Coordinates of C-alpha atoms and ligand atoms in Angstrom, one line a residue:
X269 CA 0.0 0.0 0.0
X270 CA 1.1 3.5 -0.7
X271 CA 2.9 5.8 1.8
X272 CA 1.2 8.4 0.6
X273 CA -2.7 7.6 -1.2
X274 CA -3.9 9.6 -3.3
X275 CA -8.5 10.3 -3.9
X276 CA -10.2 12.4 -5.8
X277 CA -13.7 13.3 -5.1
X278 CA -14.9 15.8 -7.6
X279 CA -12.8 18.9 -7.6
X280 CA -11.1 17.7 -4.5
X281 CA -8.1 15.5 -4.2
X282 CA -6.7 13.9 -1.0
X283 CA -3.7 12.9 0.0
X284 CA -3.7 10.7 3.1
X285 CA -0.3 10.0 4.7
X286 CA -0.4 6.0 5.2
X287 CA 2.0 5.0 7.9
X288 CA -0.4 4.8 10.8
X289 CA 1.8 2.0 12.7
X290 CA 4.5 4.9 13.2
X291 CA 1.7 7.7 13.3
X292 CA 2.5 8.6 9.7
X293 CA 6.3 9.6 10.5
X294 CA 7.9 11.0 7.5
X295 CA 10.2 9.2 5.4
X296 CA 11.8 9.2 1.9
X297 CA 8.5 7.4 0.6
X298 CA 6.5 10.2 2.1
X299 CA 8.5 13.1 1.0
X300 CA 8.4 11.3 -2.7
X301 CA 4.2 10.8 -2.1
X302 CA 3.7 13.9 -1.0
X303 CA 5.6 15.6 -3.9
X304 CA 3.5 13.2 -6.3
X305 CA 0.4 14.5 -4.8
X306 CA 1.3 17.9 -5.5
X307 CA 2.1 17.9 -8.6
X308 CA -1.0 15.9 -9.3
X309 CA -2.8 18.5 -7.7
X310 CA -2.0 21.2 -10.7
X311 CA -4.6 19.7 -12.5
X312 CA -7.2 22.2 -13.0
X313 CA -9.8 19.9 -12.7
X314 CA -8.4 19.7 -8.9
X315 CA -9.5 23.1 -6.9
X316 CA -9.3 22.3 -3.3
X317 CA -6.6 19.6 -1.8
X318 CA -6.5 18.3 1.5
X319 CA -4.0 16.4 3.6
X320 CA -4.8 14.2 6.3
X321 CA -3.6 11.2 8.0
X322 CA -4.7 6.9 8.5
X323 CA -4.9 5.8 11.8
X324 CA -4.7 7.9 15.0
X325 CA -2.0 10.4 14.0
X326 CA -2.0 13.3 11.4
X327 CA 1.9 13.4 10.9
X328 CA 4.6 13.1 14.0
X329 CA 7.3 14.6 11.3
X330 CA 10.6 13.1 10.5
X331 CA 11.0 9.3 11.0
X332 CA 13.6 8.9 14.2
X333 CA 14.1 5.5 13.4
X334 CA 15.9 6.6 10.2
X335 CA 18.4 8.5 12.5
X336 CA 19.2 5.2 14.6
X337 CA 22.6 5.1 12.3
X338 CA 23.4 8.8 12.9
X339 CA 21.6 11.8 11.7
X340 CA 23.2 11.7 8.0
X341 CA 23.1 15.0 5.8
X342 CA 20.3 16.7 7.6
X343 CA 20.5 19.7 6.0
X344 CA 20.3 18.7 2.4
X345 CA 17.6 16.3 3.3
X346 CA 15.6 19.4 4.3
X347 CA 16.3 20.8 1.4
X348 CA 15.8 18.3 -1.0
X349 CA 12.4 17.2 0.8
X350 CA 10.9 18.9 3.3
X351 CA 11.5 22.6 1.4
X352 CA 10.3 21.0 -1.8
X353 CA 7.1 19.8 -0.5
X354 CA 6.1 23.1 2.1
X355 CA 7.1 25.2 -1.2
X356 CA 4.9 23.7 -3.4
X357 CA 2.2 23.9 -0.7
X358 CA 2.5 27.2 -0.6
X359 CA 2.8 28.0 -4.7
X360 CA 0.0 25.7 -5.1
X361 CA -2.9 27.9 -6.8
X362 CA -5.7 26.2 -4.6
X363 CA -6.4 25.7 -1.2
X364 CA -4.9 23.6 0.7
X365 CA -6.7 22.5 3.8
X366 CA -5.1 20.4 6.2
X367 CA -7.7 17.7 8.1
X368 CA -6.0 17.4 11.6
X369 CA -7.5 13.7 12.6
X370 CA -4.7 13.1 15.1
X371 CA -1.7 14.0 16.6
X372 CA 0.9 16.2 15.1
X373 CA 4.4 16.7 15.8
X374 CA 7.4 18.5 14.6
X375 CA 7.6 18.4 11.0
X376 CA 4.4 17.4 10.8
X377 CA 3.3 20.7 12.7
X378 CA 5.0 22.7 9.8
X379 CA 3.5 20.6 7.2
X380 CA -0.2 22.0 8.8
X381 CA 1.5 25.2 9.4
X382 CA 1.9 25.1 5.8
X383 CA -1.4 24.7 4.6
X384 CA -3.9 27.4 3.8
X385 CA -6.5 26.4 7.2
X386 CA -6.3 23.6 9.7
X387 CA -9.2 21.7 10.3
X388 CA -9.0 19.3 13.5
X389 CA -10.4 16.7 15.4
X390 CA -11.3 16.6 19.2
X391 CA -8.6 14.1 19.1
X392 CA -5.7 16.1 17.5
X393 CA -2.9 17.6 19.3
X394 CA 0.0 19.8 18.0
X395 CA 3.6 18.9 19.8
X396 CA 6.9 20.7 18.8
X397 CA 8.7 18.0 19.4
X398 CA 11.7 19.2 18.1
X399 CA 13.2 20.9 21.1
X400 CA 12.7 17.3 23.2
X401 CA 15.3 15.6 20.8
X402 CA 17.7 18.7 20.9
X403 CA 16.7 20.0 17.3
X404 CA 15.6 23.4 16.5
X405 CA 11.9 23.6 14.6
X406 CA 12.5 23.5 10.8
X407 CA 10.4 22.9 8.0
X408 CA 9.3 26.5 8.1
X409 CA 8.0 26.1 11.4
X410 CA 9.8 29.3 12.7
X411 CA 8.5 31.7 10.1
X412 CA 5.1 29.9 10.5
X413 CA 4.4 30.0 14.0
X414 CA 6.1 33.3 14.6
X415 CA 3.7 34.6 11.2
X416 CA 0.0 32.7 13.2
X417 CA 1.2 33.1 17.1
X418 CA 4.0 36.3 16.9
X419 CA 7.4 36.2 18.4
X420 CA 6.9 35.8 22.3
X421 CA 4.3 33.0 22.5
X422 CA 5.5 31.6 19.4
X423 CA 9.1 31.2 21.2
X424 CA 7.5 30.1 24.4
X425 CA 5.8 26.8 22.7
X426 CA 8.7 26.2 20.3
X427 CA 11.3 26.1 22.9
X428 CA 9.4 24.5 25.6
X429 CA 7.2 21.6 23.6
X430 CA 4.7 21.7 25.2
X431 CA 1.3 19.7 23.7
X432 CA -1.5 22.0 22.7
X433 CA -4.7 20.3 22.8
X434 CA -7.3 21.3 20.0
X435 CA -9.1 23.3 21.4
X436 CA -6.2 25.2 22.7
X437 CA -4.8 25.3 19.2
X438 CA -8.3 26.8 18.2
X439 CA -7.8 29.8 21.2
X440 CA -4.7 30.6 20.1
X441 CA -5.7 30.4 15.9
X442 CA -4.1 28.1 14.9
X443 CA -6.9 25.8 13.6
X444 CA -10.1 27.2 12.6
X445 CA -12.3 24.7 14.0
X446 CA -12.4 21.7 16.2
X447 CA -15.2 18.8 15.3
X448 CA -15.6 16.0 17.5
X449 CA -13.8 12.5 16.4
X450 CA -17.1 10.8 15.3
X451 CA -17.9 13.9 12.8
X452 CA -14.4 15.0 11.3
X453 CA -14.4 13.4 8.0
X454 CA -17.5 14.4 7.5
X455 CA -16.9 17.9 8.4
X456 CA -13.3 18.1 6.2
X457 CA -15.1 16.6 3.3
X458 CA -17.7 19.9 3.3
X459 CA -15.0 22.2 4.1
X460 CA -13.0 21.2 1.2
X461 CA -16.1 20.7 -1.2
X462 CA -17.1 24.8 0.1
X463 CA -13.9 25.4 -1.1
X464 CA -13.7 23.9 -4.4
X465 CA -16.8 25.4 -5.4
X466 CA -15.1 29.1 -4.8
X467 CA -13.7 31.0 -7.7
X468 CA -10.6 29.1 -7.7
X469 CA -8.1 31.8 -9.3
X470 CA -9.5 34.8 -6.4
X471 CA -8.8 32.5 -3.7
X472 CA -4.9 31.4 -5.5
X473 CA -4.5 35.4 -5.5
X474 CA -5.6 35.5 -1.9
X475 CA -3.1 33.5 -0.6
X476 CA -0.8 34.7 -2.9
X477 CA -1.3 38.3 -1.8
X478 CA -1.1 37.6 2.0
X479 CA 2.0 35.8 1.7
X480 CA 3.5 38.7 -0.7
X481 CA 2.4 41.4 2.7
X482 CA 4.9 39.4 4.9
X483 CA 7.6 41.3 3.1
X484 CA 6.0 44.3 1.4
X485 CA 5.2 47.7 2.6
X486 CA 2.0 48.9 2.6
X487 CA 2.0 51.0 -0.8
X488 CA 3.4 47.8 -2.6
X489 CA 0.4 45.7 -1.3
X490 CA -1.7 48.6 -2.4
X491 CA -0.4 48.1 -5.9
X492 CA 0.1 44.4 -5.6
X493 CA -3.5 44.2 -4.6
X494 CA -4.7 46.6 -7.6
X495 CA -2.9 44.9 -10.3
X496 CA -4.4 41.4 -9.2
X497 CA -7.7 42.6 -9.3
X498 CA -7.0 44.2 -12.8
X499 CA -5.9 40.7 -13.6
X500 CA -9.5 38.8 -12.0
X501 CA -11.3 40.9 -13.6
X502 CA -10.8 39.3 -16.8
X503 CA -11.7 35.8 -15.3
X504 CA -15.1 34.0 -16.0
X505 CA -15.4 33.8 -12.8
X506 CA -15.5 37.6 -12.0
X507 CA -18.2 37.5 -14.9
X508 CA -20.2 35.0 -13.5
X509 CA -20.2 36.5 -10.2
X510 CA -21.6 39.2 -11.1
X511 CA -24.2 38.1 -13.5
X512 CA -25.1 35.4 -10.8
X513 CA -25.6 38.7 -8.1
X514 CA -27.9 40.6 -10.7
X515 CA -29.9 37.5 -12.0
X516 CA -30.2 36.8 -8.1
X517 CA -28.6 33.5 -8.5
X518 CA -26.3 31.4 -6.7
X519 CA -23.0 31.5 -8.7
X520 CA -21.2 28.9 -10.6
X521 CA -18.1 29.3 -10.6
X522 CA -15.4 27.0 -12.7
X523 CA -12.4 28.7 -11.4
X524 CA -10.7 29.0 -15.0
X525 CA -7.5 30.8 -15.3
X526 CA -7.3 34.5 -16.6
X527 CA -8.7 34.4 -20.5
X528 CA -6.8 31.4 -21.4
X529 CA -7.9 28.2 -23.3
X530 CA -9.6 25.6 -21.1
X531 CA -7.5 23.3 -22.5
X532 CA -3.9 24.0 -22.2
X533 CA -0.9 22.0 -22.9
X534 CA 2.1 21.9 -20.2
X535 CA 5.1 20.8 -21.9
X536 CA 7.9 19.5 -19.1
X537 CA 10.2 17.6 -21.4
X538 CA 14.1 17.8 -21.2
X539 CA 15.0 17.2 -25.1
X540 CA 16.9 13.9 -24.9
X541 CA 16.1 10.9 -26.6
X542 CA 17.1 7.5 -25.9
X543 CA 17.9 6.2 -29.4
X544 CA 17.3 2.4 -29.0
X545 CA 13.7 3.2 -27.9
X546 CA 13.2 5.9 -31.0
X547 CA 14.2 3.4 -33.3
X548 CA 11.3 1.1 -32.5
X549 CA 8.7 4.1 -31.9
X550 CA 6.3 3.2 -33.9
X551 CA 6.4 -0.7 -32.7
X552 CA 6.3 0.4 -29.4
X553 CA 3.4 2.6 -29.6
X554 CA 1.4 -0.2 -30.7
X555 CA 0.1 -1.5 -27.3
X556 CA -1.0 1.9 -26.5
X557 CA -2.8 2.4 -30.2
X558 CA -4.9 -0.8 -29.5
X559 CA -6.0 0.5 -25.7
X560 CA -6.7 3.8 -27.2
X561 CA -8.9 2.1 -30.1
X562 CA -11.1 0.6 -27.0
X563 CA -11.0 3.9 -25.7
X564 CA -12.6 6.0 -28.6
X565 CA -15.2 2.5 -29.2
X566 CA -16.5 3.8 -25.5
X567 CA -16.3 7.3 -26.0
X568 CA -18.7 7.2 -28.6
X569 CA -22.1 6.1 -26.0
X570 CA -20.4 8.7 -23.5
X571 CA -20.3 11.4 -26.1
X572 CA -23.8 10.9 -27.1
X573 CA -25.1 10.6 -23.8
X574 CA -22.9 13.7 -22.7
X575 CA -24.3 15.9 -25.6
X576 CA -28.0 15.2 -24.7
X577 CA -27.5 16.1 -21.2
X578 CA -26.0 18.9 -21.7
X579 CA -28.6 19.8 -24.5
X580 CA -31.3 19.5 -21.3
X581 CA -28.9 21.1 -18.6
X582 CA -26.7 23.6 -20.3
X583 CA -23.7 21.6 -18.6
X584 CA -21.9 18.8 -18.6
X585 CA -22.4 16.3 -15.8
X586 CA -18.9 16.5 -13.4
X587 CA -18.5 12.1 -13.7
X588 CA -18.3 12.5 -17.8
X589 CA -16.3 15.2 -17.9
X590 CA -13.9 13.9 -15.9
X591 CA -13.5 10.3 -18.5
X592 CA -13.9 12.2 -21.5
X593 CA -10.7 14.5 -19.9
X594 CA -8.8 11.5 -19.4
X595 CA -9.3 10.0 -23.1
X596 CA -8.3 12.8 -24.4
X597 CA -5.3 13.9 -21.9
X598 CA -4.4 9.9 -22.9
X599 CA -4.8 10.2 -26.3
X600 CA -2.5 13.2 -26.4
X601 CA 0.3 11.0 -24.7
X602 CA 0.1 9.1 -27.2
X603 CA 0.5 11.1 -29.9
X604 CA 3.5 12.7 -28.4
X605 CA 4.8 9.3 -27.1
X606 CA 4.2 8.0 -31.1
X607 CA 6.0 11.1 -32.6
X608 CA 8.7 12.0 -30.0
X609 CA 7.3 15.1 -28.8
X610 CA 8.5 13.3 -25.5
X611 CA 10.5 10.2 -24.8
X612 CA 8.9 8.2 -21.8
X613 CA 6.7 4.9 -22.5
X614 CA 3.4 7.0 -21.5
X615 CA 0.9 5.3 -18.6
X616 CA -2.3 4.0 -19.7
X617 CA -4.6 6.0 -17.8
X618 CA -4.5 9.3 -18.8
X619 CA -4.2 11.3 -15.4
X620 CA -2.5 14.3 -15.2
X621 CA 0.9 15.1 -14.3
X622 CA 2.0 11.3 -15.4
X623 CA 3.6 12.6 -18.7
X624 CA 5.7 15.4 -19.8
X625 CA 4.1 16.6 -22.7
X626 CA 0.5 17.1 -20.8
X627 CA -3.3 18.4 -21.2
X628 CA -4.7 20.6 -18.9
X629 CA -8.0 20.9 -18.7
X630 CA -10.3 23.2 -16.9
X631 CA -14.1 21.8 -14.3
X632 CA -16.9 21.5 -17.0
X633 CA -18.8 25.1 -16.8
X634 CA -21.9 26.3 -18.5
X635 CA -22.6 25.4 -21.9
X636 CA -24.5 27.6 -24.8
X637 CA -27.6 25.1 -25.5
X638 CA -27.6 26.4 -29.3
X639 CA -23.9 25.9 -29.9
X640 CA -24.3 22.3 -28.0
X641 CA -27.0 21.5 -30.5
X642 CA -25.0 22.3 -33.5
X643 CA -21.8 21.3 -31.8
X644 CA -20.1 18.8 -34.6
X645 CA -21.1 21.3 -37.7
X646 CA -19.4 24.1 -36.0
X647 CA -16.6 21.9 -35.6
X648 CA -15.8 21.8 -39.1
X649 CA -13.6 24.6 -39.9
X650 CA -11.8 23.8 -36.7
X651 CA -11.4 19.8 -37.6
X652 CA -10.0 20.7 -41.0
X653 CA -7.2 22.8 -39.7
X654 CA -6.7 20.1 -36.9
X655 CA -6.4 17.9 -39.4
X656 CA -3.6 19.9 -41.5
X657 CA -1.6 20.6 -38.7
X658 CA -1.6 16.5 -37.8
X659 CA 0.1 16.2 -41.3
X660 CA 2.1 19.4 -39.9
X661 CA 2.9 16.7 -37.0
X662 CA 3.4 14.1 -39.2
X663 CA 5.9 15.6 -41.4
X664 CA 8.2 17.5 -38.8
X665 CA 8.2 14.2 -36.6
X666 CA 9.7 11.7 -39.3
X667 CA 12.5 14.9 -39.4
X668 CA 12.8 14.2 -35.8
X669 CA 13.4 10.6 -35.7
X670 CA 16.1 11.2 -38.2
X671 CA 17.6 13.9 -35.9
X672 CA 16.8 12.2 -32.7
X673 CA 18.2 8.6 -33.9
X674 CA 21.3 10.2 -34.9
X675 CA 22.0 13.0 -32.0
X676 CA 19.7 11.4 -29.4
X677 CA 17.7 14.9 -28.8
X678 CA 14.8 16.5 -30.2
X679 CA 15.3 20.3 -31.6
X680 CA 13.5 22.5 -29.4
X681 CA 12.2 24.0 -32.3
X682 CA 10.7 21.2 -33.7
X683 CA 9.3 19.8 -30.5
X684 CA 7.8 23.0 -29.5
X685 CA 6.3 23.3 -33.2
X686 CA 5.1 19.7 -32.6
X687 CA 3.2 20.7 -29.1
X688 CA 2.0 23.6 -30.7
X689 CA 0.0 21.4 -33.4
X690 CA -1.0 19.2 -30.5
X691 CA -2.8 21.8 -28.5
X692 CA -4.7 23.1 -31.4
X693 CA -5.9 19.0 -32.1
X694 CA -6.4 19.0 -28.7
X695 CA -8.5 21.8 -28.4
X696 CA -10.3 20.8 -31.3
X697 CA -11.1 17.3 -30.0
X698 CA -11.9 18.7 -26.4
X699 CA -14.5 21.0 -28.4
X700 CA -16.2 18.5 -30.0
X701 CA -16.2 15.9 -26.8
X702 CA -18.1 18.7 -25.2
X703 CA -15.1 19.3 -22.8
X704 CA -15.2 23.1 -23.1
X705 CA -17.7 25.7 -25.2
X706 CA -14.8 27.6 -25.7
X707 CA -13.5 27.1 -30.1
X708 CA -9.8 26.3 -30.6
X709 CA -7.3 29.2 -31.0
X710 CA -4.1 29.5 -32.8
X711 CA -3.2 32.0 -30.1
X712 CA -0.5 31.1 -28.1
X713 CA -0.8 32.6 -24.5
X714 CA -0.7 30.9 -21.6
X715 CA -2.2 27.6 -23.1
X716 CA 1.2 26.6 -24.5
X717 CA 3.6 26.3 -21.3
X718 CA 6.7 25.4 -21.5
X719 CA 8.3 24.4 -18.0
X720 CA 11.8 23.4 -17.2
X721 CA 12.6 20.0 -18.2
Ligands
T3D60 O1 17.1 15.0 8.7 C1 16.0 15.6 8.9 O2 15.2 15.4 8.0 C2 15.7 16.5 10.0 C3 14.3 16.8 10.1 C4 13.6 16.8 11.3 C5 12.2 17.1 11.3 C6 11.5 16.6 12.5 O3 10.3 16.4 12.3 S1 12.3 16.3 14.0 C7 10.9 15.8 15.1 C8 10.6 14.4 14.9 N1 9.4 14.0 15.7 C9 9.4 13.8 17.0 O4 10.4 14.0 17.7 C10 8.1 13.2 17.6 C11 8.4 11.9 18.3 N2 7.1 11.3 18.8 C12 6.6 11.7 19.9 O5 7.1 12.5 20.7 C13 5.3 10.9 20.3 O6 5.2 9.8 19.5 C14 4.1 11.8 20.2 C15 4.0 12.9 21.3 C16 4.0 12.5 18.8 C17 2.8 10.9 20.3 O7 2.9 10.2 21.5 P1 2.0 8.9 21.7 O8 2.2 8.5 23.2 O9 0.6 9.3 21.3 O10 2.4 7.8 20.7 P2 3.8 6.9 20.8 O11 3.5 5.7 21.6 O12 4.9 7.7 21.3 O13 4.0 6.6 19.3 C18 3.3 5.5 18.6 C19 4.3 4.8 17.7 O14 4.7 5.7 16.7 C20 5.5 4.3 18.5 O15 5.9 3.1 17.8 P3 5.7 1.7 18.6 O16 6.4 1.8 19.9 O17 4.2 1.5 18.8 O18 6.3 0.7 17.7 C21 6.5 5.4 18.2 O19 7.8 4.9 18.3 C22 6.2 5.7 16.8 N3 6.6 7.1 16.5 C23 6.2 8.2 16.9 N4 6.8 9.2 16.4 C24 7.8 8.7 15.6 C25 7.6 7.3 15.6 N5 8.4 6.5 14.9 C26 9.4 7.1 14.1 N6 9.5 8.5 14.1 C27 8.8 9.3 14.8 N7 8.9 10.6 14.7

């Protein structure tokens, strides 16, 4: 079983930290789980995460039994690991809500510390820890507690350990609520559904704001502040806010980045190529062309089904949505595995952040019922350029296996050509599977991103 499992429910994903014999110590496993999570977690189908731990503990921080043979290179492990993983927590563009069931302790206090609100149990406590084994808090937990508790009380529990119940850790703020044991999961489950159901891109610019006034003075988060609001304003979100307000409506809100594509490529590849496997490409690919065949023989039911619903309810229904984004984000693996716009054997199973040439692909929002209606004839233009620029693919790829075979990369140029056909095909494909209303753009923006490899 994994250290650290990963669920999605909806817009939510969870991570649940699964060593409950050692009450969820971390440990290289952990770090690598947690980082997996994470980076699953940029999906934009995901808009709330949540971390939480099996068994009785929440996370008692670094596994002691791992310093039995001496304490190693502590330092780097920190920053190879633990900085990696409270980083990403906090560059995350969602929430991220930590579900205290149990006990935490020192690394495992920063890791909550971490996360955007604390949630916890009756049956959680919060224990330094680190000043009982002669270790100074790390992890952040200095800049966090002195940021949530300020410098004198923040000192006086750091230095003397002592165990703050939860509802002490609720007087002094640092968790927002306390639910009794029997309700908790419950209670986190609603808490992370309210929050995937806000307009995802305000509350990223939120946290990113607060976290920008640690540092800046007060006329730079004055213009900090203005320029992000410039930016939401050309969200749908903003839009539907305030249509929602003067239709008296409740709001839907998709949480869709600033005007961009809701389906965006994310390109993470580093160039090389192992020869031996380029060689044998299109043998290789073979496995994955027969599973994708099965695919697109139960896409067609889906579709159909997907198209009259959203006919009758102007949307798509969240379960659909989220298989017909996984064919597709699979099929576009494919492709790229096939013509080399990236190297590894691609996963059958389409999730996101499993491949480095990837689909991004925004929560289903409203659809036009008119434009659902005709959806395949208003296709057609698009489909016909799609269609050219998969000969475009076709052509510049057989280049690259000649170029790759004999120098073992890819051009840039040519890959990034290559993605940029993709995206288009994807776009067009996403269009017609009812994925988005939105048509496919030649524009580049910030649907084309290109991320170091
Ligand atoms: O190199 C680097 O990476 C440096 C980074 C350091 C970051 C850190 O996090 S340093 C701080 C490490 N954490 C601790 O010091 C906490 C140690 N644990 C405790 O003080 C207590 O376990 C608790 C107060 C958290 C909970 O007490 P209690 O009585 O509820 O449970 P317990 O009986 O002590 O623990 C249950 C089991 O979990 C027990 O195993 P056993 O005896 O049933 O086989 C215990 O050994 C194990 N356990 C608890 N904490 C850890 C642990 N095993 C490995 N590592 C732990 N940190």
């Amino acid at each position: 079983m994994a250290e650290v499992e990963t669920t999605r429910d909806g817009g939510v994903l969870t991570l649940t930290l699964n060593r409950p014999d050692v009450l969820n110590a971390i440990n290289g496993a952990v770090h690598r789980g947690i980082a997996a999570g994470l980076k699953e977690a940029r999906d934009p189908e995901v808009r709330a995460v949540v971390i939480t731990g099996a068994g009785r503990g929440f996370c008692v921080g670094q596994d002691l039994q791992e310093f039995r043979e001496g304490a190693g290179d502590v330092a780097a492990n920190l920053r190879s690991n633990y900085h990696k993983n409270v980083l990403a927590i906090r560059a995350l563009e969602k929430p991220v809500i930590a579900a205290v069931n149990g006990v935490a302790a020192g690394a495992g206090v920063s890791l909550a510390l971490a996360c955007d609100i604390r949630v916890a149990s009756d049956a959680a406590s919060f224990v330094p820890a680190f000043i009982n084994i002669g270790l100074v808090p790390d992890s952040g937990g200095t800049w966090l507690t002195r940021r949530l508790l300020g410098a004198p009380r923040a000192f006086e529990w750091l230095t003397t350990g002592r165990k703050l119940s939860a509802d002490e850790a609720r007087a002094l703020g640092v968790v927002s609520e306390v639910v009794p044991a029997a309700e908790f999961q419950d209670r986190a489950r609603e808490v992370a559904h309210y929050f995937a159901t806000l307009p995802t891109r305000a509350v990223w610019q939120t946290k990113r704001l607060l976290d920008a006034a640690e540092t800046n003075t007060f006329a730079e988060q004055l213009e900090l502040e203005a320029e992000t609001q410039e930016e939401q304003t050309r969200t749908d979100d903003f839009r539907e806010g305030v249509a929602a307000f003067l239709a008296k409506r409740e709001p839907e809100f998709t949480g869709a980045p600033v005007e961009s594509h809701p389906i965006s490529i994310v390109v993470h590849d580093d160039l090389r190529r192992f020869r031996l496997t380029v060689a044998f490409r299109l043998l290789l690919v073979l496995p994955h062309v027969l599973v994708l065949s099965l695919w697109s023989l139960l896409a067609v039911p889906i579709v159909l089904v997907s198209w009259l619903v959203t006919l009758v309810r102007g949307r798509t229904p969240d379960g659909i949505h989220a298989w017909l984004s996984r064919f597709l984000r699979y099929s576009v693996h494919v492709i790229a595995y096939e013509f080399l716009i990236a190297d590894p054997f691609p996963r059958f199973r389409g999730w996101y952040g499993t491949y480095p040439v990837d689909l991004a692909i925004a929560a289903p929002a409203r659809q036009n019922r008119l434009a659902t209606l005709f959806r395949v004839l208003l296709a057609i233009p698009a489909y016909v350029l799609a269609y050219v620029l998969g000969i475009v693919i076709q052509l510049v790829g057989l280049f690259g296996w000649f170029t790759a075979l004999a120098v073992g990369r890819m051009p840039r140029g040519m890959r990034d050509l290559m993605a940029y056909c993709l995206r288009y095909q994807a776009q067009t494909h996403g269009y017609l599977l009812l994925l988005t209303s939105r048509y496919p753009t030649l524009a580049s923006g910030t649907a084309l991103q290109f991320e170091e490899g």
